[in-house]
Tab-separated table of C-alpha atoms in Angstrom:
chain	number	residue	atom	x	y	z
A	1	MET	CA	294.179	-28.528	-44.309
A	2	ASP	CA	290.516	-28.396	-45.358
A	3	ASN	CA	287.644	-29.148	-43.007
A	4	ALA	CA	286.740	-32.481	-44.605
A	5	ILE	CA	290.250	-33.752	-43.801
A	6	ILE	CA	290.153	-32.255	-40.308
A	7	VAL	CA	286.850	-33.966	-39.489
A	8	SER	CA	288.131	-37.282	-40.859
A	9	PHE	CA	291.224	-36.969	-38.645
A	10	ILE	CA	289.161	-36.116	-35.546
A	11	SER	CA	286.858	-39.061	-36.224
A	12	CYS	CA	289.854	-41.364	-36.616
A	13	VAL	CA	291.524	-40.295	-33.361
A	14	LEU	CA	288.509	-39.870	-31.087
A	15	LEU	CA	286.295	-42.662	-32.348
A	16	GLY	CA	288.846	-45.185	-33.569
A	17	SER	CA	287.014	-45.129	-36.883
A	18	CYS	CA	289.637	-44.451	-39.538
A	19	THR	CA	287.380	-44.457	-42.564
A	20	SER	CA	287.119	-42.065	-45.423
A	21	SER	CA	283.311	-42.092	-45.401
A	22	PRO	CA	281.896	-38.625	-46.100
A	23	PRO	CA	279.763	-37.272	-43.251
A	24	ASN	CA	275.986	-37.451	-43.291
A	25	PHE	CA	273.817	-34.425	-42.579
A	26	VAL	CA	270.416	-34.200	-40.891
A	27	LEU	CA	268.861	-30.725	-40.918
A	28	LEU	CA	265.856	-30.329	-38.616
A	29	PHE	CA	263.834	-27.150	-39.115
A	30	ALA	CA	260.959	-26.262	-36.780
A	31	ASP	CA	258.153	-23.860	-37.688
A	32	ASP	CA	257.236	-20.722	-35.716
A	33	LEU	CA	259.269	-21.922	-32.725
A	34	GLY	CA	260.253	-19.233	-30.244
A	35	PHE	CA	263.606	-18.691	-28.574
A	36	GLY	CA	262.078	-19.668	-25.238
A	37	ASP	CA	260.053	-22.707	-26.281
A	38	LEU	CA	262.449	-25.600	-25.601
A	39	GLY	CA	263.250	-27.083	-22.233
A	40	CYS	CA	266.968	-26.590	-22.878
A	41	TYR	CA	266.269	-22.893	-23.496
A	42	GLY	CA	264.503	-22.480	-20.193
A	43	HIS	CA	260.830	-23.217	-20.742
A	44	PRO	CA	259.517	-24.690	-17.477
A	45	THR	CA	256.818	-26.979	-18.904
A	46	SER	CA	257.938	-27.983	-22.409
A	47	LEU	CA	258.610	-31.696	-22.825
A	48	THR	CA	261.522	-31.893	-25.251
A	49	PRO	CA	263.740	-34.673	-23.846
A	50	ASN	CA	265.376	-35.579	-27.157
A	51	LEU	CA	266.182	-32.017	-28.158
A	52	ASP	CA	267.412	-31.411	-24.623
A	53	ARG	CA	269.659	-34.474	-24.990
A	54	LEU	CA	271.076	-33.115	-28.252
A	55	ALA	CA	271.731	-29.784	-26.551
A	56	ALA	CA	273.401	-31.430	-23.547
A	57	GLY	CA	275.642	-33.542	-25.768
A	58	GLY	CA	276.226	-30.937	-28.443
A	59	LEU	CA	276.617	-27.210	-28.962
A	60	ARG	CA	273.769	-24.876	-28.074
A	61	PHE	CA	273.709	-21.435	-29.677
A	62	THR	CA	272.466	-18.319	-27.900
A	63	ASP	CA	272.912	-15.921	-30.831
A	64	PHE	CA	271.620	-17.755	-33.891
A	65	TYR	CA	269.500	-15.971	-36.495
A	66	CYS	CA	267.193	-16.691	-39.387
A	67	THR	CA	267.035	-14.152	-42.225
A	68	SER	CA	263.345	-13.335	-42.237
A	69	PRO	CA	260.528	-13.357	-39.687
A	70	ALA	CA	258.330	-15.266	-42.175
A	71	CYS	CA	258.267	-18.819	-43.543
A	72	SER	CA	259.065	-18.862	-47.280
A	73	PRO	CA	261.890	-16.294	-47.353
A	74	SER	CA	263.533	-17.872	-44.322
A	75	ARG	CA	263.515	-21.301	-46.012
A	76	ALA	CA	264.941	-19.875	-49.218
A	77	SER	CA	267.899	-18.444	-47.310
A	78	LEU	CA	268.443	-21.658	-45.345
A	79	LEU	CA	268.749	-23.797	-48.465
A	80	THR	CA	270.761	-21.334	-50.582
A	81	GLY	CA	273.004	-19.491	-48.095
A	82	ARG	CA	271.739	-16.223	-49.603
A	83	TYR	CA	269.446	-13.491	-48.334
A	84	GLN	CA	265.939	-13.911	-49.709
A	85	THR	CA	266.203	-10.577	-51.478
A	86	ARG	CA	268.753	-12.108	-53.852
A	87	SER	CA	266.596	-15.104	-54.796
A	88	GLY	CA	263.371	-13.095	-55.017
A	89	VAL	CA	261.423	-15.026	-52.369
A	90	TYR	CA	259.686	-11.928	-51.006
A	91	PRO	CA	257.475	-10.136	-49.991
A	92	GLY	CA	255.576	-12.369	-47.599
A	93	VAL	CA	255.070	-16.040	-48.358
A	94	LEU	CA	254.102	-18.335	-51.226
A	95	TYR	CA	250.576	-19.729	-51.536
A	96	PRO	CA	249.071	-22.933	-52.991
A	97	GLY	CA	248.398	-21.252	-56.342
A	98	SER	CA	251.515	-19.075	-56.500
A	99	ARG	CA	253.011	-18.726	-59.956
A	100	GLY	CA	256.502	-18.251	-58.523
A	101	GLY	CA	258.814	-20.231	-56.290
A	102	LEU	CA	262.459	-20.686	-55.417
A	103	PRO	CA	264.104	-20.021	-58.811
A	104	LEU	CA	265.672	-23.077	-60.383
A	105	ASN	CA	268.917	-21.180	-60.972
A	106	GLU	CA	269.381	-20.976	-57.205
A	107	THR	CA	271.589	-23.747	-55.800
A	108	THR	CA	270.289	-25.617	-52.757
A	109	ILE	CA	272.256	-27.617	-50.194
A	110	ALA	CA	270.966	-30.777	-51.896
A	111	GLU	CA	272.329	-29.606	-55.245
A	112	VAL	CA	275.690	-28.834	-53.656
A	113	LEU	CA	275.939	-32.410	-52.339
A	114	LYS	CA	274.520	-34.376	-55.280
A	115	PRO	CA	277.735	-34.262	-57.386
A	116	LEU	CA	279.520	-36.031	-54.519
A	117	GLY	CA	277.145	-38.983	-54.622
A	118	TYR	CA	274.912	-38.010	-51.712
A	119	ALA	CA	271.395	-39.404	-51.385
A	120	THR	CA	269.036	-36.511	-50.647
A	121	ALA	CA	265.528	-36.393	-49.225
A	122	ALA	CA	263.132	-33.766	-47.915
A	123	VAL	CA	260.217	-34.548	-45.622
A	124	GLY	CA	257.647	-32.079	-44.291
A	125	LYS	CA	256.799	-28.475	-45.105
A	126	TRP	CA	258.393	-27.249	-48.346
A	127	HIS	CA	256.791	-23.800	-48.811
A	128	LEU	CA	259.070	-22.743	-51.655
A	129	GLY	CA	256.519	-23.073	-54.406
A	130	ILE	CA	254.814	-25.708	-56.546
A	131	GLY	CA	254.305	-23.971	-59.869
A	132	ALA	CA	252.994	-25.310	-63.143
A	133	ASN	CA	253.562	-29.071	-63.399
A	134	GLY	CA	255.510	-29.104	-60.126
A	135	THR	CA	258.212	-26.743	-61.378
A	136	PHE	CA	259.408	-25.696	-57.927
A	137	LEU	CA	258.939	-28.881	-55.897
A	138	PRO	CA	261.890	-30.406	-53.996
A	139	THR	CA	262.413	-33.050	-56.679
A	140	ARG	CA	263.299	-30.199	-59.063
A	141	GLN	CA	265.677	-28.651	-56.511
A	142	GLY	CA	268.171	-31.454	-55.870
A	143	PHE	CA	266.160	-33.840	-53.695
A	144	ASP	CA	265.817	-37.471	-54.788
A	145	GLN	CA	262.689	-37.987	-52.710
A	146	TYR	CA	260.040	-35.864	-51.043
A	147	LEU	CA	257.121	-36.569	-48.745
A	148	GLY	CA	255.148	-33.696	-47.337
A	149	ILE	CA	252.735	-30.820	-47.610
A	150	PRO	CA	254.213	-28.410	-50.168
A	151	TYR	CA	253.206	-25.297	-48.212
A	152	SER	CA	251.924	-24.313	-44.783
A	153	HIS	CA	249.293	-26.658	-43.375
A	154	ASP	CA	246.987	-23.757	-42.490
A	155	MET	CA	246.694	-22.811	-46.192
A	156	GLY	CA	243.482	-24.740	-46.678
A	157	PRO	CA	240.180	-25.023	-44.803
A	158	CYS	CA	240.652	-26.909	-41.558
A	159	GLN	CA	237.506	-26.199	-39.552
A	160	ASN	CA	236.172	-29.718	-40.135
A	161	LEU	CA	239.494	-31.542	-39.924
A	162	THR	CA	240.671	-33.459	-36.858
A	163	CYS	CA	243.859	-32.185	-35.231
A	164	PHE	CA	243.837	-34.222	-32.011
A	165	PRO	CA	242.366	-37.626	-31.152
A	166	PRO	CA	239.773	-38.881	-30.893
A	167	ASP	CA	238.038	-36.150	-32.920
A	168	VAL	CA	239.135	-32.740	-31.678
A	169	LYS	CA	238.706	-30.326	-34.568
A	170	CYS	CA	241.466	-27.983	-35.606
A	171	PHE	CA	241.551	-24.615	-33.873
A	172	GLY	CA	240.284	-21.839	-36.143
A	173	LEU	CA	239.233	-21.877	-39.792
A	174	CYS	CA	242.627	-21.680	-41.536
A	175	ASP	CA	242.434	-20.434	-45.145
A	176	VAL	CA	239.045	-20.874	-46.769
A	177	GLY	CA	238.128	-20.837	-50.448
A	178	THR	CA	241.083	-22.987	-51.467
A	179	VAL	CA	241.845	-26.699	-51.765
A	180	THR	CA	242.354	-28.760	-48.640
A	181	VAL	CA	246.003	-29.406	-47.875
A	182	PRO	CA	247.504	-32.364	-49.767
A	183	LEU	CA	250.132	-34.902	-48.805
A	184	MET	CA	252.525	-35.381	-51.720
A	185	TYR	CA	255.048	-38.088	-52.472
A	186	ASN	CA	257.594	-36.670	-54.895
A	187	GLU	CA	255.225	-34.921	-57.334
A	188	VAL	CA	252.076	-37.027	-56.819
A	189	ILE	CA	249.262	-36.291	-54.364
A	190	LYS	CA	248.769	-39.313	-52.109
A	191	GLN	CA	246.088	-37.922	-49.800
A	192	GLN	CA	243.823	-34.860	-49.770
A	193	PRO	CA	243.013	-33.630	-47.217
A	194	VAL	CA	245.916	-34.887	-45.153
A	195	ASN	CA	245.263	-36.967	-42.045
A	196	PHE	CA	246.882	-34.904	-39.294
A	197	LEU	CA	246.653	-37.698	-36.725
A	198	ASP	CA	248.910	-39.969	-38.777
A	199	LEU	CA	251.046	-37.394	-40.557
A	200	GLU	CA	253.977	-37.426	-38.161
A	201	ASN	CA	254.104	-41.228	-38.247
A	202	ALA	CA	254.306	-41.082	-42.044
A	203	TYR	CA	257.145	-38.566	-41.828
A	204	ARG	CA	258.987	-40.616	-39.222
A	205	ASP	CA	258.736	-43.809	-41.256
A	206	PHE	CA	259.783	-42.091	-44.484
A	207	ALA	CA	262.801	-40.441	-42.861
A	208	SER	CA	263.841	-43.615	-41.022
A	209	ASP	CA	263.567	-45.695	-44.194
A	210	PHE	CA	265.656	-43.144	-46.079
A	211	ILE	CA	268.396	-43.282	-43.431
A	212	SER	CA	268.317	-47.082	-43.268
A	213	THR	CA	268.444	-47.496	-47.040
A	214	SER	CA	271.313	-45.033	-47.385
A	215	ALA	CA	273.250	-46.698	-44.568
A	216	LYS	CA	272.726	-50.145	-46.103
A	217	LYS	CA	274.076	-48.861	-49.410
A	218	ARG	CA	276.943	-47.125	-47.586
A	219	GLN	CA	275.881	-43.967	-49.366
A	220	PRO	CA	276.323	-40.587	-47.653
A	221	PHE	CA	273.028	-38.766	-47.196
A	222	PHE	CA	271.423	-35.404	-46.569
A	223	LEU	CA	268.033	-35.437	-44.846
A	224	TYR	CA	266.131	-32.130	-44.700
A	225	PHE	CA	263.209	-32.260	-42.274
A	226	PRO	CA	261.251	-28.990	-42.195
A	227	SER	CA	258.552	-29.801	-39.657
A	228	HIS	CA	255.050	-28.298	-39.498
A	229	HIS	CA	255.395	-28.123	-35.727
A	230	THR	CA	254.702	-25.798	-33.994
A	231	HIS	CA	252.831	-23.657	-36.556
A	232	TYR	CA	249.112	-22.957	-36.134
A	233	PRO	CA	246.868	-24.964	-36.110
A	234	GLN	CA	248.746	-27.316	-33.846
A	235	PHE	CA	248.097	-31.038	-34.233
A	236	ALA	CA	249.350	-34.284	-32.695
A	237	GLY	CA	248.560	-37.974	-32.951
A	238	PRO	CA	247.922	-40.468	-30.141
A	239	GLY	CA	251.600	-40.683	-29.182
A	240	ALA	CA	251.723	-37.058	-27.993
A	241	ALA	CA	248.179	-35.698	-27.681
A	242	GLY	CA	247.338	-34.767	-24.107
A	243	MET	CA	250.764	-35.742	-22.832
A	244	SER	CA	252.383	-32.358	-22.271
A	245	LEU	CA	251.720	-29.676	-19.700
A	246	ARG	CA	251.446	-26.898	-22.326
A	247	GLY	CA	248.223	-27.920	-24.024
A	248	PRO	CA	247.973	-28.132	-27.829
A	249	PHE	CA	251.209	-26.240	-28.455
A	250	GLY	CA	253.121	-28.433	-26.049
A	251	ASP	CA	251.629	-31.594	-27.533
A	252	ALA	CA	252.684	-30.567	-31.053
A	253	LEU	CA	256.170	-29.788	-29.806
A	254	LEU	CA	256.346	-33.133	-28.005
A	255	GLU	CA	255.342	-34.933	-31.201
A	256	LEU	CA	258.218	-33.256	-33.050
A	257	ASP	CA	260.571	-34.212	-30.241
A	258	ASN	CA	259.361	-37.825	-30.355
A	259	THR	CA	260.099	-37.966	-34.072
A	260	ILE	CA	263.599	-36.631	-33.476
A	261	GLY	CA	264.072	-39.339	-30.869
A	262	SER	CA	263.031	-41.978	-33.418
A	263	LEU	CA	265.485	-40.609	-35.974
A	264	LEU	CA	268.269	-40.747	-33.405
A	265	GLU	CA	267.417	-44.393	-32.735
A	266	THR	CA	267.570	-45.123	-36.468
A	267	LEU	CA	270.915	-43.358	-36.821
A	268	GLU	CA	272.238	-45.363	-33.871
A	269	GLY	CA	270.758	-48.630	-35.030
A	270	THR	CA	272.184	-48.334	-38.533
A	271	GLY	CA	275.627	-47.489	-37.186
A	272	VAL	CA	275.902	-44.022	-38.740
A	273	LEU	CA	275.264	-41.742	-35.758
A	274	ASN	CA	278.976	-41.162	-35.187
A	275	ASN	CA	279.355	-39.967	-38.763
A	276	THR	CA	276.345	-37.648	-38.842
A	277	LEU	CA	276.106	-33.931	-38.165
A	278	ILE	CA	272.654	-33.021	-36.829
A	279	LEU	CA	271.557	-29.384	-36.968
A	280	PHE	CA	268.352	-28.046	-35.430
A	281	THR	CA	266.810	-24.579	-35.614
A	282	SER	CA	263.600	-22.797	-36.666
A	283	ASP	CA	262.379	-20.577	-39.493
A	284	ASN	CA	261.209	-17.571	-37.452
A	285	GLY	CA	259.916	-16.520	-34.081
A	286	PRO	CA	256.624	-17.380	-32.354
A	287	GLU	CA	253.195	-16.325	-33.577
A	288	LEU	CA	252.276	-14.412	-30.452
A	289	MET	CA	248.821	-13.476	-31.745
A	290	ARG	CA	247.807	-17.066	-30.915
A	291	MET	CA	248.651	-16.412	-27.253
A	292	SER	CA	249.362	-19.688	-25.419
A	293	ARG	CA	248.969	-21.550	-28.724
A	294	GLY	CA	251.569	-19.367	-30.378
A	295	GLY	CA	254.889	-20.060	-28.697
A	296	ASN	CA	257.241	-18.105	-26.497
A	297	ALA	CA	260.116	-15.755	-27.313
A	298	GLY	CA	261.606	-16.043	-23.831
A	299	PRO	CA	263.342	-12.799	-22.848
A	300	LEU	CA	263.318	-11.474	-26.412
A	301	ARG	CA	261.092	-8.716	-27.724
A	302	CYS	CA	258.077	-9.381	-29.991
A	303	GLY	CA	257.923	-12.327	-32.377
A	304	LYS	CA	256.926	-13.433	-35.867
A	305	SER	CA	256.843	-10.847	-38.670
A	306	THR	CA	258.932	-8.290	-36.756
A	307	THR	CA	262.629	-7.478	-36.938
A	308	TYR	CA	262.982	-7.361	-33.182
A	309	GLU	CA	265.037	-10.175	-31.657
A	310	GLY	CA	261.980	-12.297	-30.898
A	311	GLY	CA	261.156	-12.458	-34.594
A	312	MET	CA	264.530	-13.642	-35.855
A	313	ARG	CA	266.759	-15.002	-33.063
A	314	GLU	CA	266.197	-18.745	-32.881
A	315	PRO	CA	267.088	-21.744	-30.761
A	316	ALA	CA	269.805	-23.745	-32.512
A	317	ILE	CA	271.676	-26.951	-31.699
A	318	ALA	CA	274.575	-28.710	-33.429
A	319	TYR	CA	275.255	-32.331	-32.492
A	320	TRP	CA	277.894	-34.757	-33.731
A	321	ARG	CA	278.728	-37.453	-31.219
A	322	GLY	CA	282.398	-37.564	-30.388
A	323	ILE	CA	283.219	-34.694	-32.743
A	324	ILE	CA	281.412	-31.622	-31.372
A	325	GLN	CA	282.224	-31.084	-27.721
A	326	PRO	CA	279.275	-30.256	-25.422
A	327	GLY	CA	278.865	-26.610	-24.550
A	328	VAL	CA	277.207	-23.286	-25.204
A	329	THR	CA	278.403	-20.701	-27.682
A	330	HIS	CA	277.586	-17.004	-27.689
A	331	GLU	CA	279.100	-16.528	-31.124
A	332	MET	CA	276.850	-15.090	-33.814
A	333	ALA	CA	275.674	-17.499	-36.510
A	334	SER	CA	272.822	-17.824	-38.974
A	335	THR	CA	270.842	-20.192	-41.157
A	336	LEU	CA	272.842	-18.585	-43.978
A	337	ASP	CA	275.933	-20.342	-42.653
A	338	ILE	CA	274.592	-23.888	-42.935
A	339	LEU	CA	275.204	-24.326	-46.674
A	340	PRO	CA	278.851	-23.148	-46.569
A	341	THR	CA	279.505	-25.287	-43.496
A	342	ILE	CA	278.024	-28.444	-44.997
A	343	ALA	CA	279.859	-27.830	-48.266
A	344	SER	CA	283.137	-27.420	-46.405
A	345	LEU	CA	282.675	-30.595	-44.358
A	346	ALA	CA	281.683	-32.642	-47.395
A	347	GLY	CA	284.448	-31.228	-49.563
A	348	ALA	CA	281.873	-29.863	-52.017
A	349	LYS	CA	282.239	-26.904	-54.336
A	350	LEU	CA	280.422	-23.727	-53.386
A	351	PRO	CA	277.956	-22.210	-55.851
A	352	GLN	CA	279.541	-19.547	-58.040
A	353	VAL	CA	277.246	-16.799	-56.807
A	354	MET	CA	277.267	-14.155	-54.091
A	355	LEU	CA	276.887	-16.085	-50.832
A	356	ASP	CA	275.940	-14.405	-47.565
A	357	GLY	CA	276.845	-17.350	-45.334
A	358	VAL	CA	280.168	-18.256	-43.741
A	359	ASP	CA	281.686	-21.549	-42.623
A	360	MET	CA	280.861	-22.286	-38.955
A	361	SER	CA	283.460	-25.034	-38.518
A	362	ASN	CA	285.585	-23.012	-36.116
A	363	ILE	CA	282.585	-22.605	-33.818
A	364	LEU	CA	281.494	-26.226	-34.102
A	365	PHE	CA	284.805	-28.002	-33.633
A	366	SER	CA	286.928	-25.552	-31.638
A	367	GLN	CA	284.213	-23.504	-29.930
A	368	GLY	CA	286.174	-20.637	-31.423
A	369	LYS	CA	285.296	-17.278	-32.908
A	370	SER	CA	282.691	-16.822	-35.582
A	371	LYS	CA	283.573	-15.483	-39.007
A	372	ARG	CA	280.279	-13.614	-38.868
A	373	GLU	CA	280.426	-10.069	-37.546
A	374	THR	CA	277.108	-8.763	-38.875
A	375	MET	CA	273.509	-9.802	-39.354
A	376	MET	CA	270.999	-7.992	-41.524
A	377	PHE	CA	267.336	-7.768	-40.548
A	378	TYR	CA	264.883	-7.479	-43.417
A	379	PRO	CA	261.119	-7.147	-42.822
A	380	THR	CA	258.649	-9.546	-44.401
A	381	ASN	CA	258.184	-7.055	-47.247
A	382	PRO	CA	261.723	-5.880	-48.072
A	383	SER	CA	262.255	-3.182	-50.655
A	384	GLU	CA	265.144	-1.310	-52.212
A	385	THR	CA	263.502	1.900	-51.001
A	386	TYR	CA	263.960	1.117	-47.312
A	387	GLY	CA	266.713	-1.501	-47.390
A	388	VAL	CA	267.505	-3.318	-44.169
A	389	PHE	CA	265.444	-2.424	-41.126
A	390	ALA	CA	268.158	-3.258	-38.614
A	391	ILE	CA	271.779	-4.399	-38.433
A	392	ARG	CA	273.645	-6.270	-35.755
A	393	LEU	CA	277.389	-5.581	-35.600
A	394	GLU	CA	279.134	-7.673	-32.962
A	395	LYS	CA	277.111	-7.058	-29.772
A	396	TYR	CA	275.341	-3.924	-30.993
A	397	LYS	CA	272.092	-3.735	-32.921
A	398	ALA	CA	270.842	-0.611	-34.678
A	399	HIS	CA	267.194	-0.244	-35.720
A	400	PHE	CA	266.790	2.142	-38.641
A	401	TYR	CA	263.097	1.264	-38.910
A	402	THR	CA	260.683	-0.516	-36.587
A	403	GLN	CA	257.198	-1.827	-37.222
A	404	GLY	CA	254.769	-4.073	-35.393
A	405	ALA	CA	252.804	-6.945	-36.930
A	406	SER	CA	249.512	-8.749	-36.495
A	407	HIS	CA	251.399	-12.017	-35.908
A	408	SER	CA	253.011	-10.476	-32.822
A	409	GLY	CA	249.872	-8.913	-31.384
A	410	THR	CA	248.179	-9.644	-28.015
A	411	THR	CA	251.347	-8.957	-25.981
A	412	PRO	CA	251.484	-6.074	-23.491
A	413	ASP	CA	254.304	-4.505	-25.539
A	414	GLN	CA	252.524	-2.066	-27.850
A	415	ASP	CA	255.526	-1.854	-30.175
A	416	CYS	CA	254.832	-5.451	-31.243
A	417	SER	CA	251.251	-4.996	-32.420
A	418	ILE	CA	249.969	-4.175	-35.884
A	419	PHE	CA	249.069	-0.704	-34.606
A	420	ALA	CA	252.773	0.104	-34.213
A	421	SER	CA	253.178	1.645	-37.644
A	422	LEU	CA	256.383	1.971	-39.625
A	423	THR	CA	258.687	4.349	-37.770
A	424	VAL	CA	261.933	5.843	-39.027
A	425	HIS	CA	264.730	6.247	-36.483
A	426	ASP	CA	267.427	8.819	-37.217
A	427	PRO	CA	269.700	8.328	-35.456
A	428	PRO	CA	268.853	4.638	-35.242
A	429	LEU	CA	267.869	2.994	-31.984
A	430	LEU	CA	271.032	1.358	-30.663
A	431	PHE	CA	271.018	-1.590	-28.253
A	432	ASP	CA	273.723	-3.594	-26.505
A	433	LEU	CA	272.354	-7.117	-26.965
A	434	GLU	CA	274.709	-8.647	-24.431
A	435	ALA	CA	273.462	-6.369	-21.667
A	436	ASP	CA	269.927	-5.932	-23.017
A	437	PRO	CA	268.786	-8.830	-25.239
A	438	SER	CA	265.187	-7.703	-24.711
A	439	GLU	CA	265.868	-4.421	-26.541
A	440	HIS	CA	264.175	-2.372	-23.839
A	441	TYR	CA	266.821	0.285	-23.237
A	442	PRO	CA	268.184	2.236	-26.210
A	443	LEU	CA	271.689	3.522	-25.604
A	444	SER	CA	272.134	7.245	-25.353
A	445	LEU	CA	274.639	8.618	-27.829
A	446	ASP	CA	275.169	11.834	-25.869
A	447	LYS	CA	278.715	12.252	-24.654
A	448	ARG	CA	279.585	8.742	-25.852
A	449	PRO	CA	282.191	9.027	-28.601
A	450	ASP	CA	282.682	5.251	-28.409
A	451	LEU	CA	279.053	4.652	-29.366
A	452	GLN	CA	279.239	7.318	-32.054
A	453	ALA	CA	282.147	5.347	-33.505
A	454	VAL	CA	280.125	2.114	-33.343
A	455	LEU	CA	277.261	3.797	-35.128
A	456	GLY	CA	279.645	5.081	-37.763
A	457	ARG	CA	280.872	1.538	-38.389
A	458	ILE	CA	277.297	0.266	-38.641
A	459	ARG	CA	276.375	2.964	-41.159
A	460	LYS	CA	279.390	2.027	-43.249
A	461	VAL	CA	278.468	-1.664	-43.152
A	462	LYS	CA	274.913	-0.771	-44.176
A	463	GLU	CA	276.102	1.336	-47.088
A	464	GLN	CA	278.467	-1.360	-48.346
A	465	PHE	CA	275.945	-4.166	-47.978
A	466	GLU	CA	273.082	-2.339	-49.636
A	467	GLY	CA	275.418	-1.223	-52.396
A	468	SER	CA	276.177	-4.864	-53.171
A	469	MET	CA	272.599	-6.123	-52.847
A	470	VAL	CA	270.892	-6.877	-56.143
A	471	PHE	CA	267.227	-7.645	-55.583
A	472	GLY	CA	266.019	-10.660	-57.528
A	473	GLU	CA	262.692	-10.564	-59.327
A	474	SER	CA	259.966	-10.962	-56.733
A	475	GLN	CA	258.519	-14.456	-57.029
A	476	ILE	CA	255.567	-13.716	-54.792
A	477	SER	CA	254.590	-10.601	-56.737
A	478	LYS	CA	253.947	-12.840	-59.750
A	479	GLY	CA	250.608	-13.507	-58.074
A	480	THR	CA	248.456	-16.603	-57.895
A	481	ASP	CA	246.458	-18.735	-60.304
A	482	PRO	CA	243.731	-20.979	-58.804
A	483	SER	CA	244.397	-23.554	-61.521
A	484	LEU	CA	247.841	-24.159	-59.980
A	485	GLU	CA	246.420	-25.235	-56.621
A	486	PRO	CA	247.219	-28.946	-56.183
A	487	CYS	CA	244.178	-31.159	-56.738
A	488	CYS	CA	244.194	-34.963	-56.712
A	489	SER	CA	241.349	-34.958	-59.265
A	490	PRO	CA	242.461	-32.228	-61.673
A	491	GLN	CA	239.423	-32.496	-63.947
A	492	CYS	CA	236.786	-32.553	-61.204
A	493	GLU	CA	234.121	-29.904	-60.607
A	494	PRO	CA	233.355	-27.792	-58.697
A	495	LYS	CA	236.762	-26.825	-57.364
A	496	PRO	CA	238.096	-26.532	-54.748
A	497	ASN	CA	235.559	-28.724	-52.911
A	498	CYS	CA	235.881	-31.704	-55.252
A	499	CYS	CA	239.619	-32.118	-54.604
A	500	HIS	CA	239.333	-35.082	-52.283
A	501	CYS	CA	241.001	-38.478	-52.402
């Protein structure tokens, strides 16, 4: 019996709703959020009541991973179920004038669902390329509608922009010498520079209208909401500014949580909450170089741009009222697994390519074992020369290479900083993540034949995986062209300063 039938049966029995309506999917994706940043993950001063409510009524993951400690490659893997090395979204991230983007021959979650009649929408941070004439925008990748900033909101000068009311300027300079960040609807620039104080309201209204319209049409839907929160520079409008105990970071996080609360109200009010799977996670770990403005990895080591746990283990919540039983799972899962899971639940065909994700249904509906035994850890600049930097096999993690990063600087741990240069480990550093999630105490292999056997298994997994990995053409190495930077007045001069509307 396939999962679509199983879910329909569960819904019929538990909810008294014997309909054949396909499930809806809401995918919430935070930005630079650390493992320890949410109240339900132990932060003492974060105000995240709606996310905490989802966690209390749903399934909270303790061992959930992204595929890259950087934005663009992590998003590519989320939407395709494939490591970023296959799609070519590496090294680093895409920029406003990047020539490349997520290749159109890659199949996104939206494209998996479209043949089944799903309405699809994306709202927020895309960061998978724009390209010439909008080649790589969401509307070219399976989404019916899009509202958002097509890349990171720090990729444009922000020193004179307002991030908090009444007129608190954004922290830092952001990227200078480029166009100010635009707000796009589908493929048209609606505002440049974006108004940060009203941005979240625009996203909330767009997403709520999409849900309401789909529900009214009785059309199944997929809503992808990659938020800008809590990436630097943090911002928040009047509904959240100054209302948390964590300062600007906490206010930005509260604004995201408020939006999630509004979406839950819309799902409830339109009568589709009981038929909607809500998934929440983040793209990578916290940007520790920003100190208190950069997030918190909790007990995990380092953060963004590193392959330590703090860079790639993320908070994650799955909620489906009446279907997913409340609890906590310690099973390993990944953003890679979201596409196969959604496809299975919708009864959709999987893309005919090498997928790295597995179906999580057994975890979600039975709190059973994961099909995932391994997780690969690529750095922000992966190469065929070095291959994976680390591998997790069951509870063990082996680091073949370690390297610090500027994004994880300022912490007392010197192995996190940019001055911690690339180091080869032979034999690899081996950690028991159940006993030592902070990766402080490498296991000694001396007189431990059991650990030698574990290491042998890990080496075999590494050899097999890297033997099957075919690196796609690097999209980011195609470089940038200033003429591709989005400008609401394409013929104006002098650029980029004249791009204002």
